[in-house]
Amino acid sequence: MLDAPNNIPDVVIKRLPIYSRALVQILATRQRTVSSNELAMATGSTAAQIRRDLSYFGGFGKQGKGYDVERLLAAIREILNLNEQWPVVLIGAGSLGQAVARYGGFAEQGFVVRRVFDHNVDRIGMRINDLVVQDVREMAELVRQEGILVAILAVPAGAAQKVADDLAKAGVKAILNYAPSTIQVPDDVRVHDIDPVAALQSLTYYLTPSEAQARGVSHRVS
Amino acid sequence: MLDAPNNIPDVVIKRLPIYSRALVQILATRQRTVSSNELAMATGSTAAQIRRDLSYFGGFGKQGKGYDVERLLAAIREILNLNEQWPVVLIGAGSLGQAVARYGGFAEQGFVVRRVFDHNVDRIGMRINDLVVQDVREMAELVRQEGILVAILAVPAGAAQKVADDLAKAGVKAILNYAPSTIQVPDDVRVHDIDPVAALQSLTYYLTPSEAQARGVSHRVS
């Protein structure tokens, strides 16, 4: 049993799942040790940052020998509580919600969508795999009863805050937010926003419109 | 026309779309100026960070008066090249790819999915809205011909690197990567990874398994 290091900065915590993902792939090739350079390549990071981040764990890297893949992976999984199964509620059964409910990657990693809610009567009762969409008015009560801590929000921007308020009151502590709006939550609730449009918008900064225009592919719209 | 500031740090660029998103919502309420405190509330940031980030733009905030919403929004949109329309290719027509192709939010913001590719013969020829899934072997040639700079990757982890290599060679400069693996690209290509499982994994760090176990909702799987 590892002593859980305290006060790991949030930015490091956000990178740990990426290291874990890469270590799983490396382990699958039966490679036993990995250098910070190799791990940097596999994660799009730098060797210096890897070493700095992993120094919070202590004792897994030996000068010139690299990290023991299996032990490092086990340590990261322990730190991130990835050896648990986490029941999840999903709110929103539109096309995104349906894709989330059908995506096998969550359950594989211990995040099992247990219930799906929507407010739309056309969707309530709809079957998605082995789940039946329930009325969002039943959400708070069921989340509380079942002690569910993790929620995925796949509702329109305008509905996100109200649903998040209800989830927080019902005891949810972690929200993956697909709604394209910022939600306010109490201090003991963590939110991770996924906004693919915002992601694309931060990428186009690096494109030169003039170049695109020269190639005839970009059209000014205002 | 605004002088585009140079050398804005990547972390600031990543936050600008979130400010833009909030400013659009604020503008919709007919509010004309916004303080750094209000913008912090609306974006989950801090007033100090907002002021620091927006200082790169210069001249939009007056001491005690806040920012002119419309001018600040226009400046951010200009910086991020959001007044352009960007044709996009989507690779992968599985359930995630289909959800991406059907999602209206991309086109609303100027990212128009022009072509969808897959390698699976069962999917090639399939219709998604007004798009027909094409053979991925036609991808490089069409991307090059049409000068497309932006791609969305919705393929399995194992296929991502090969597709990214082909995209980069064909001239793509910005990739939104939904595949749960890190891809290596030339220096002039930007990648933004979206991995919802990794996002959830960074959230469970903050949950105490013991608490969850006491509530009977967490089950150790190893």
Short mmCIF file of C-alpha atoms in Angstrom, two decimals:
data_model
loop_
_atom_site.label_atom_id
_atom_site.label_comp_id
_atom_site.label_asym_id
_atom_site.label_seq_id
_atom_site.Cartn_x
_atom_site.Cartn_y
_atom_site.Cartn_z
CA MET A 1 0.00 0.00 0.00
CA LEU A 2 1.39 3.32 -1.10
CA ASP A 3 1.35 6.43 1.02
CA ALA A 4 -0.81 8.79 -0.99
CA PRO A 5 1.20 11.95 -1.60
CA ASN A 6 -0.57 15.08 -0.51
CA ASN A 7 -1.04 18.30 -2.33
CA ILE A 8 -0.27 17.17 -5.83
CA PRO A 9 -1.10 20.20 -8.00
CA ASP A 10 -4.27 20.00 -10.10
CA VAL A 11 -2.30 20.31 -13.35
CA VAL A 12 -0.29 17.23 -12.43
CA ILE A 13 -3.43 15.30 -11.52
CA LYS A 14 -4.84 16.14 -14.94
CA ARG A 15 -1.78 14.66 -16.64
CA LEU A 16 -1.71 11.43 -14.62
CA PRO A 17 -4.49 9.69 -16.59
CA ILE A 18 -2.53 10.36 -19.78
CA TYR A 19 0.56 8.75 -18.23
CA SER A 20 -1.57 5.85 -17.07
CA ARG A 21 -3.03 5.43 -20.58
CA ALA A 22 0.48 5.38 -22.10
CA LEU A 23 1.82 2.95 -19.46
CA VAL A 24 -1.01 0.51 -20.23
CA GLN A 25 -0.01 0.60 -23.91
CA ILE A 26 3.68 0.18 -23.04
CA LEU A 27 2.91 -2.71 -20.69
CA ALA A 28 0.98 -4.42 -23.48
CA THR A 29 4.26 -4.62 -25.46
CA ARG A 30 5.87 -6.41 -22.45
CA GLN A 31 8.33 -3.56 -21.96
CA ARG A 32 9.35 -3.60 -18.26
CA THR A 33 10.99 -0.22 -17.74
CA VAL A 34 10.44 3.12 -19.40
CA SER A 35 12.60 6.23 -19.50
CA SER A 36 11.20 9.70 -18.98
CA ASN A 37 12.12 10.38 -22.62
CA GLU A 38 10.06 7.46 -23.87
CA LEU A 39 7.15 8.41 -21.66
CA ALA A 40 7.41 11.98 -22.91
CA MET A 41 7.18 10.75 -26.53
CA ALA A 42 4.20 8.58 -25.71
CA THR A 43 2.31 11.35 -23.94
CA GLY A 44 3.24 14.47 -25.88
CA SER A 45 5.02 15.87 -22.84
CA THR A 46 8.68 16.62 -22.10
CA ALA A 47 11.09 14.42 -20.17
CA ALA A 48 11.64 17.22 -17.64
CA GLN A 49 7.94 17.58 -16.96
CA ILE A 50 7.50 13.82 -16.63
CA ARG A 51 10.31 13.67 -14.08
CA ARG A 52 8.90 16.62 -12.18
CA ASP A 53 5.38 15.19 -12.16
CA LEU A 54 6.48 11.71 -11.14
CA SER A 55 8.74 13.03 -8.38
CA TYR A 56 5.54 13.36 -6.35
CA PHE A 57 5.44 9.59 -6.25
CA GLY A 58 9.06 9.06 -5.24
CA GLY A 59 11.16 5.96 -5.66
CA PHE A 60 9.92 4.72 -9.04
CA GLY A 61 12.72 6.01 -11.18
CA LYS A 62 16.36 5.05 -10.78
CA GLN A 63 19.00 7.30 -12.37
CA GLY A 64 19.74 5.84 -15.78
CA LYS A 65 17.36 2.91 -15.31
CA GLY A 66 13.99 4.47 -15.99
CA TYR A 67 10.72 3.69 -14.30
CA ASP A 68 9.35 0.25 -13.54
CA VAL A 69 6.28 0.29 -15.80
CA GLU A 70 4.09 -2.00 -13.72
CA ARG A 71 4.89 -0.35 -10.38
CA LEU A 72 4.45 3.17 -11.73
CA LEU A 73 1.12 2.27 -13.33
CA ALA A 74 -0.08 0.65 -10.10
CA ALA A 75 0.93 3.74 -8.13
CA ILE A 76 -0.86 6.13 -10.47
CA ARG A 77 -3.99 3.96 -10.47
CA GLU A 78 -3.97 3.87 -6.68
CA ILE A 79 -3.53 7.64 -6.42
CA LEU A 80 -6.36 8.34 -8.86
CA ASN A 81 -8.68 5.79 -7.20
CA LEU A 82 -8.90 3.88 -10.46
CA ASN A 83 -9.18 0.51 -8.77
CA GLU A 84 -12.74 1.36 -7.77
CA GLN A 85 -15.88 0.97 -9.79
CA TRP A 86 -17.75 4.25 -9.95
CA PRO A 87 -21.45 4.24 -10.72
CA VAL A 88 -22.34 7.22 -12.90
CA VAL A 89 -25.55 9.05 -13.77
CA LEU A 90 -25.93 10.56 -17.21
CA ILE A 91 -28.22 13.53 -17.71
CA GLY A 92 -29.37 14.20 -21.26
CA ALA A 93 -30.43 11.54 -23.75
CA GLY A 94 -30.08 13.55 -26.96
CA SER A 95 -27.64 12.44 -29.64
CA LEU A 96 -24.59 13.22 -27.48
CA GLY A 97 -26.10 11.56 -24.39
CA GLN A 98 -26.91 8.49 -26.46
CA ALA A 99 -23.35 8.31 -27.79
CA VAL A 100 -22.03 8.60 -24.22
CA ALA A 101 -24.39 5.87 -22.99
CA ARG A 102 -23.30 3.57 -25.81
CA TYR A 103 -19.57 4.29 -25.50
CA GLY A 104 -17.84 1.22 -24.09
CA GLY A 105 -14.75 3.10 -22.91
CA PHE A 106 -16.32 4.38 -19.71
CA ALA A 107 -17.36 0.99 -18.30
CA GLU A 108 -14.02 -0.57 -19.30
CA GLN A 109 -12.33 1.90 -17.01
CA GLY A 110 -14.72 1.44 -14.11
CA PHE A 111 -17.24 4.20 -14.87
CA VAL A 112 -20.54 2.39 -15.19
CA VAL A 113 -23.49 4.47 -16.37
CA ARG A 114 -26.27 3.26 -14.07
CA ARG A 115 -29.06 5.67 -14.95
CA VAL A 116 -29.93 8.08 -17.76
CA PHE A 117 -32.28 11.02 -17.25
CA ASP A 118 -33.95 13.49 -19.57
CA HIS A 119 -36.76 16.02 -19.22
CA ASN A 120 -38.15 15.41 -22.71
CA VAL A 121 -41.25 13.17 -22.66
CA ASP A 122 -40.33 11.88 -26.11
CA ARG A 123 -37.11 10.46 -24.69
CA ILE A 124 -38.34 9.22 -21.31
CA GLY A 125 -38.91 5.48 -21.58
CA MET A 126 -36.54 5.17 -24.54
CA ARG A 127 -34.17 2.22 -24.31
CA ILE A 128 -30.39 2.71 -24.77
CA ASN A 129 -28.61 -0.63 -24.52
CA ASP A 130 -29.81 -2.00 -21.18
CA LEU A 131 -30.79 1.39 -19.76
CA VAL A 132 -34.21 3.04 -19.90
CA VAL A 133 -34.30 6.86 -19.94
CA GLN A 134 -35.96 8.17 -16.78
CA ASP A 135 -37.67 11.45 -15.94
CA VAL A 136 -35.11 13.98 -14.67
CA ARG A 137 -37.56 14.82 -11.87
CA GLU A 138 -36.67 11.45 -10.32
CA MET A 139 -32.93 12.19 -10.54
CA ALA A 140 -32.16 13.88 -7.20
CA GLU A 141 -33.99 11.28 -5.14
CA LEU A 142 -32.32 8.33 -6.88
CA VAL A 143 -28.83 9.87 -6.80
CA ARG A 144 -29.20 10.46 -3.08
CA GLN A 145 -30.60 6.99 -2.34
CA GLU A 146 -27.88 5.27 -4.33
CA GLY A 147 -25.07 7.49 -3.09
CA ILE A 148 -23.85 8.23 -6.60
CA LEU A 149 -20.88 10.61 -6.69
CA VAL A 150 -20.15 10.96 -10.43
CA ALA A 151 -22.35 12.55 -13.11
CA ILE A 152 -22.04 13.24 -16.82
CA LEU A 153 -23.93 16.30 -18.08
CA ALA A 154 -25.01 16.14 -21.72
CA VAL A 155 -27.74 18.78 -21.65
CA PRO A 156 -28.06 22.07 -23.56
CA ALA A 157 -26.17 25.09 -22.18
CA GLY A 158 -29.34 26.67 -20.81
CA ALA A 159 -30.23 23.66 -18.68
CA ALA A 160 -26.79 22.88 -17.25
CA GLN A 161 -26.76 25.11 -14.16
CA LYS A 162 -30.11 23.93 -12.81
CA VAL A 163 -29.18 20.26 -13.27
CA ALA A 164 -25.75 20.85 -11.68
CA ASP A 165 -27.41 22.53 -8.67
CA ASP A 166 -29.70 19.55 -8.21
CA LEU A 167 -26.82 17.09 -8.59
CA ALA A 168 -24.66 18.92 -6.03
CA LYS A 169 -27.53 19.03 -3.54
CA ALA A 170 -28.07 15.31 -4.04
CA GLY A 171 -24.43 14.58 -3.16
CA VAL A 172 -22.64 14.35 -6.51
CA LYS A 173 -18.96 15.37 -6.18
CA ALA A 174 -17.60 14.99 -9.73
CA ILE A 175 -19.21 16.27 -12.92
CA LEU A 176 -18.05 15.76 -16.48
CA ASN A 177 -19.73 18.68 -18.25
CA TYR A 178 -20.41 18.46 -21.98
CA ALA A 179 -22.76 21.45 -21.92
CA PRO A 180 -21.13 24.47 -23.59
CA SER A 181 -21.47 26.71 -20.55
CA THR A 182 -19.62 27.22 -17.29
CA ILE A 183 -21.45 25.86 -14.25
CA GLN A 184 -21.03 27.10 -10.70
CA VAL A 185 -20.72 24.42 -8.05
CA PRO A 186 -19.91 24.27 -4.32
CA ASP A 187 -16.22 24.00 -3.38
CA ASP A 188 -16.41 20.27 -2.70
CA VAL A 189 -17.65 19.48 -6.22
CA ARG A 190 -15.19 19.15 -9.12
CA VAL A 191 -16.12 19.87 -12.72
CA HIS A 192 -14.26 18.99 -15.90
CA ASP A 193 -15.58 20.75 -19.00
CA ILE A 194 -15.48 19.15 -22.41
CA ASP A 195 -16.31 21.62 -25.15
CA PRO A 196 -15.08 20.42 -28.55
CA VAL A 197 -16.06 23.69 -30.22
CA ALA A 198 -13.98 25.69 -27.72
CA ALA A 199 -11.14 23.24 -28.37
CA LEU A 200 -11.31 23.85 -32.13
CA GLN A 201 -11.50 27.59 -31.51
CA SER A 202 -8.26 27.52 -29.55
CA LEU A 203 -6.62 25.67 -32.47
CA THR A 204 -7.65 28.11 -35.19
CA TYR A 205 -5.61 30.80 -33.44
CA TYR A 206 -2.57 29.08 -34.90
CA LEU A 207 -3.93 29.00 -38.46
CA THR A 208 -3.31 31.95 -40.70
CA PRO A 209 -6.52 32.97 -42.42
CA SER A 210 -4.60 34.63 -45.22
CA GLU A 211 -2.93 31.33 -46.06
CA ALA A 212 -6.29 29.59 -45.95
CA GLN A 213 -7.82 32.28 -48.14
CA ALA A 214 -5.00 31.94 -50.64
CA ARG A 215 -5.89 28.27 -50.85
CA GLY A 216 -9.51 29.23 -51.37
CA VAL A 217 -10.84 27.35 -48.37
CA SER A 218 -11.69 30.08 -45.90
CA HIS A 219 -14.55 32.50 -46.21
CA ARG A 220 -14.98 35.46 -43.98
CA VAL A 221 -18.45 35.46 -42.49
CA SER A 222 -18.39 38.87 -40.84
CA MET B 1 -8.68 46.21 -37.42
CA LEU B 2 -6.84 45.15 -34.33
CA ASP B 3 -3.12 44.57 -34.12
CA ALA B 4 -2.87 40.91 -33.27
CA PRO B 5 -0.78 40.57 -30.11
CA ASN B 6 2.16 38.24 -30.50
CA ASN B 7 3.32 35.47 -28.27
CA ILE B 8 0.18 34.95 -26.25
CA PRO B 9 0.91 31.86 -24.12
CA ASP B 10 -0.86 28.64 -25.12
CA VAL B 11 -2.68 28.43 -21.78
CA VAL B 12 -4.20 31.86 -22.39
CA ILE B 13 -5.23 30.89 -25.94
CA LYS B 14 -7.00 27.85 -24.49
CA ARG B 15 -9.03 30.04 -22.15
CA LEU B 16 -10.05 32.62 -24.77
CA PRO B 17 -12.85 30.49 -26.29
CA ILE B 18 -14.36 30.15 -22.82
CA TYR B 19 -14.30 33.92 -22.38
CA SER B 20 -15.81 34.29 -25.84
CA ARG B 21 -18.57 31.79 -24.96
CA ALA B 22 -19.38 33.70 -21.75
CA LEU B 23 -19.32 37.08 -23.51
CA VAL B 24 -21.84 35.85 -26.08
CA GLN B 25 -24.16 34.83 -23.24
CA ILE B 26 -23.64 38.17 -21.46
CA LEU B 27 -24.26 40.10 -24.66
CA ALA B 28 -27.54 38.21 -25.13
CA THR B 29 -28.79 39.79 -21.87
CA ARG B 30 -28.00 43.23 -23.35
CA GLN B 31 -25.39 43.93 -20.70
CA ARG B 32 -22.88 46.42 -22.16
CA THR B 33 -19.91 46.22 -19.79
CA VAL B 34 -18.59 43.41 -17.66
CA SER B 35 -16.19 43.46 -14.71
CA SER B 36 -13.35 40.97 -14.35
CA ASN B 37 -15.24 39.62 -11.30
CA GLU B 38 -18.37 38.95 -13.32
CA LEU B 39 -16.40 37.36 -16.12
CA ALA B 40 -14.56 35.22 -13.57
CA MET B 41 -17.91 33.99 -12.20
CA ALA B 42 -19.16 33.24 -15.69
CA THR B 43 -16.06 31.29 -16.70
CA GLY B 44 -14.99 29.56 -13.49
CA SER B 45 -11.79 31.60 -13.44
CA THR B 46 -10.50 34.28 -11.06
CA ALA B 47 -10.67 38.03 -11.58
CA ALA B 48 -6.87 38.26 -11.36
CA GLN B 49 -6.41 35.65 -14.07
CA ILE B 50 -9.00 37.31 -16.31
CA ARG B 51 -7.21 40.66 -15.97
CA ARG B 52 -3.85 39.05 -16.65
CA ASP B 53 -5.13 37.16 -19.69
CA LEU B 54 -6.97 40.16 -21.14
CA SER B 55 -4.00 42.46 -20.61
CA TYR B 56 -2.61 40.88 -23.79
CA PHE B 57 -5.34 42.69 -25.67
CA GLY B 58 -4.82 46.08 -24.06
CA GLY B 59 -7.27 48.94 -23.81
CA PHE B 60 -10.51 47.06 -23.26
CA GLY B 61 -10.81 47.52 -19.51
CA LYS B 62 -11.00 50.85 -17.74
CA GLN B 63 -10.21 50.97 -14.02
CA GLY B 64 -13.53 50.61 -12.21
CA LYS B 65 -15.54 50.52 -15.45
CA GLY B 66 -15.07 46.96 -16.62
CA TYR B 67 -14.73 45.71 -20.16
CA ASP B 68 -16.87 46.73 -23.10
CA VAL B 69 -18.56 43.40 -23.85
CA GLU B 70 -18.99 43.87 -27.57
CA ARG B 71 -15.49 45.20 -28.22
CA LEU B 72 -13.82 42.53 -26.10
CA LEU B 73 -15.79 39.79 -27.83
CA ALA B 74 -14.90 41.18 -31.25
CA ALA B 75 -11.22 41.33 -30.28
CA ILE B 76 -11.14 37.75 -29.03
CA ARG B 77 -12.97 36.50 -32.12
CA GLU B 78 -10.50 38.33 -34.33
CA ILE B 79 -7.49 36.91 -32.46
CA LEU B 80 -8.81 33.36 -32.63
CA ASN B 81 -9.74 33.66 -36.33
CA LEU B 82 -13.37 32.91 -35.47
CA ASN B 83 -14.74 35.14 -38.19
CA GLU B 84 -13.68 32.58 -40.75
CA GLN B 85 -15.51 29.50 -41.89
CA TRP B 86 -13.31 26.44 -41.53
CA PRO B 87 -14.07 23.36 -43.60
CA VAL B 88 -13.40 20.24 -41.55
CA VAL B 89 -12.84 16.57 -42.35
CA LEU B 90 -14.05 13.95 -39.91
CA ILE B 91 -12.35 10.58 -39.78
CA GLY B 92 -14.30 7.75 -38.18
CA ALA B 93 -18.00 7.12 -38.68
CA GLY B 94 -18.65 4.91 -35.66
CA SER B 95 -21.10 6.01 -32.98
CA LEU B 96 -18.87 8.88 -31.83
CA GLY B 97 -18.13 10.01 -35.38
CA GLN B 98 -21.83 9.95 -36.18
CA ALA B 99 -22.63 12.06 -33.10
CA VAL B 100 -19.92 14.53 -34.14
CA ALA B 101 -21.29 14.69 -37.71
CA ARG B 102 -24.81 15.32 -36.41
CA TYR B 103 -23.82 17.86 -33.75
CA GLY B 104 -25.02 21.29 -34.83
CA GLY B 105 -22.64 23.20 -32.55
CA PHE B 106 -19.65 22.90 -34.87
CA ALA B 107 -21.30 24.44 -37.94
CA GLU B 108 -22.90 27.19 -35.84
CA GLN B 109 -19.41 28.30 -34.90
CA GLY B 110 -17.99 28.11 -38.39
CA PHE B 111 -16.61 24.56 -38.37
CA VAL B 112 -18.39 22.86 -41.23
CA VAL B 113 -17.84 19.13 -41.58
CA ARG B 114 -17.37 18.73 -45.33
CA ARG B 115 -16.36 15.08 -45.58
CA VAL B 116 -16.52 11.96 -43.42
CA PHE B 117 -14.16 9.03 -43.92
CA ASP B 118 -14.00 5.50 -42.56
CA HIS B 119 -12.08 2.35 -43.49
CA ASN B 120 -14.97 0.00 -42.68
CA VAL B 121 -16.79 -1.17 -45.82
CA ASP B 122 -20.02 -1.45 -43.80
CA ARG B 123 -19.88 2.27 -43.13
CA ILE B 124 -18.61 3.54 -46.49
CA GLY B 125 -21.60 4.83 -48.44
CA MET B 126 -23.66 5.35 -45.30
CA ARG B 127 -25.51 8.65 -45.19
CA ILE B 128 -25.20 10.98 -42.17
CA ASN B 129 -27.40 14.02 -42.64
CA ASP B 130 -26.25 15.38 -46.02
CA LEU B 131 -22.87 13.64 -45.94
CA VAL B 132 -21.96 10.26 -47.39
CA VAL B 133 -19.18 8.31 -45.66
CA GLN B 134 -16.20 7.92 -48.00
CA ASP B 135 -13.34 5.46 -48.12
CA VAL B 136 -10.44 6.69 -45.98
CA ARG B 137 -8.10 5.80 -48.85
CA GLU B 138 -9.52 8.82 -50.69
CA MET B 139 -8.85 11.11 -47.73
CA ALA B 140 -5.31 12.39 -48.35
CA GLU B 141 -5.98 13.29 -51.97
CA LEU B 142 -9.23 15.14 -51.21
CA VAL B 143 -7.81 16.99 -48.20
CA ARG B 144 -4.91 18.18 -50.33
CA GLN B 145 -7.08 19.18 -53.29
CA GLU B 146 -9.51 21.09 -51.12
CA GLY B 147 -6.82 22.65 -48.92
CA ILE B 148 -8.54 21.55 -45.73
CA LEU B 149 -6.63 22.55 -42.58
CA VAL B 150 -8.83 21.18 -39.78
CA ALA B 151 -9.61 17.53 -38.95
CA ILE B 152 -11.56 15.70 -36.28
CA LEU B 153 -10.25 12.24 -35.40
CA ALA B 154 -12.88 9.82 -34.09
CA VAL B 155 -11.06 6.55 -34.73
CA PRO B 156 -9.91 3.82 -32.32
CA ALA B 157 -6.64 4.37 -30.44
CA GLY B 158 -4.76 1.91 -32.61
CA ALA B 159 -5.62 3.72 -35.86
CA ALA B 160 -5.01 7.29 -34.74
CA GLN B 161 -1.28 7.67 -35.49
CA LYS B 162 -1.50 6.40 -39.07
CA VAL B 163 -4.44 8.67 -39.87
CA ALA B 164 -2.72 11.64 -38.21
CA ASP B 165 0.43 10.99 -40.29
CA ASP B 166 -1.62 10.97 -43.47
CA LEU B 167 -3.50 14.13 -42.47
CA ALA B 168 -0.29 16.00 -41.65
CA LYS B 169 1.25 14.99 -44.97
CA ALA B 170 -1.88 16.18 -46.77
CA GLY B 171 -1.57 19.63 -45.17
CA VAL B 172 -3.87 19.51 -42.13
CA LYS B 173 -2.65 21.87 -39.39
CA ALA B 174 -5.20 21.42 -36.59
CA ILE B 175 -6.50 18.11 -35.24
CA LEU B 176 -9.19 17.57 -32.63
CA ASN B 177 -8.32 14.09 -31.38
CA TYR B 178 -11.04 11.97 -29.77
CA ALA B 179 -8.94 8.79 -29.99
CA PRO B 180 -7.70 7.76 -26.52
CA SER B 181 -4.03 7.83 -27.47
CA THR B 182 -1.34 10.46 -27.89
CA ILE B 183 -0.44 11.18 -31.49
CA GLN B 184 2.89 12.53 -32.71
CA VAL B 185 2.69 15.30 -35.28
CA PRO B 186 5.13 17.69 -36.97
CA ASP B 187 5.80 20.99 -35.17
CA ASP B 188 3.49 22.98 -37.41
CA VAL B 189 0.46 20.82 -36.58
CA ARG B 190 -1.57 21.45 -33.41
CA VAL B 191 -3.50 18.74 -31.62
CA HIS B 192 -6.15 19.06 -28.94
CA ASP B 193 -7.00 15.79 -27.20
CA ILE B 194 -10.48 15.07 -25.90
CA ASP B 195 -10.54 11.98 -23.71
CA PRO B 196 -13.61 11.90 -21.47
CA VAL B 197 -12.37 8.82 -19.63
CA ALA B 198 -9.08 10.52 -18.75
CA ALA B 199 -11.13 13.52 -17.62
CA LEU B 200 -13.22 11.37 -15.27
CA GLN B 201 -10.05 9.68 -14.01
CA SER B 202 -8.57 13.02 -13.01
CA LEU B 203 -11.79 13.79 -11.09
CA THR B 204 -11.88 10.59 -9.05
CA TYR B 205 -8.59 11.58 -7.43
CA TYR B 206 -10.62 14.01 -5.36
CA LEU B 207 -13.17 11.41 -4.24
CA THR B 208 -12.43 9.42 -1.14
CA PRO B 209 -13.08 5.76 -1.81
CA SER B 210 -13.61 5.10 1.89
CA GLU B 211 -16.49 7.54 1.90
CA ALA B 212 -17.92 5.94 -1.21
CA GLN B 213 -17.49 2.49 0.30
CA ALA B 214 -19.24 3.59 3.49
CA ARG B 215 -22.15 4.62 1.29
CA GLY B 216 -22.02 1.24 -0.38
CA VAL B 217 -21.48 2.53 -3.87
CA SER B 218 -17.87 1.70 -4.60
CA HIS B 219 -16.52 -1.74 -5.22
CA ARG B 220 -12.86 -2.49 -5.44
CA VAL B 221 -12.09 -4.36 -8.59
CA SER B 222 -8.49 -5.25 -7.88
#
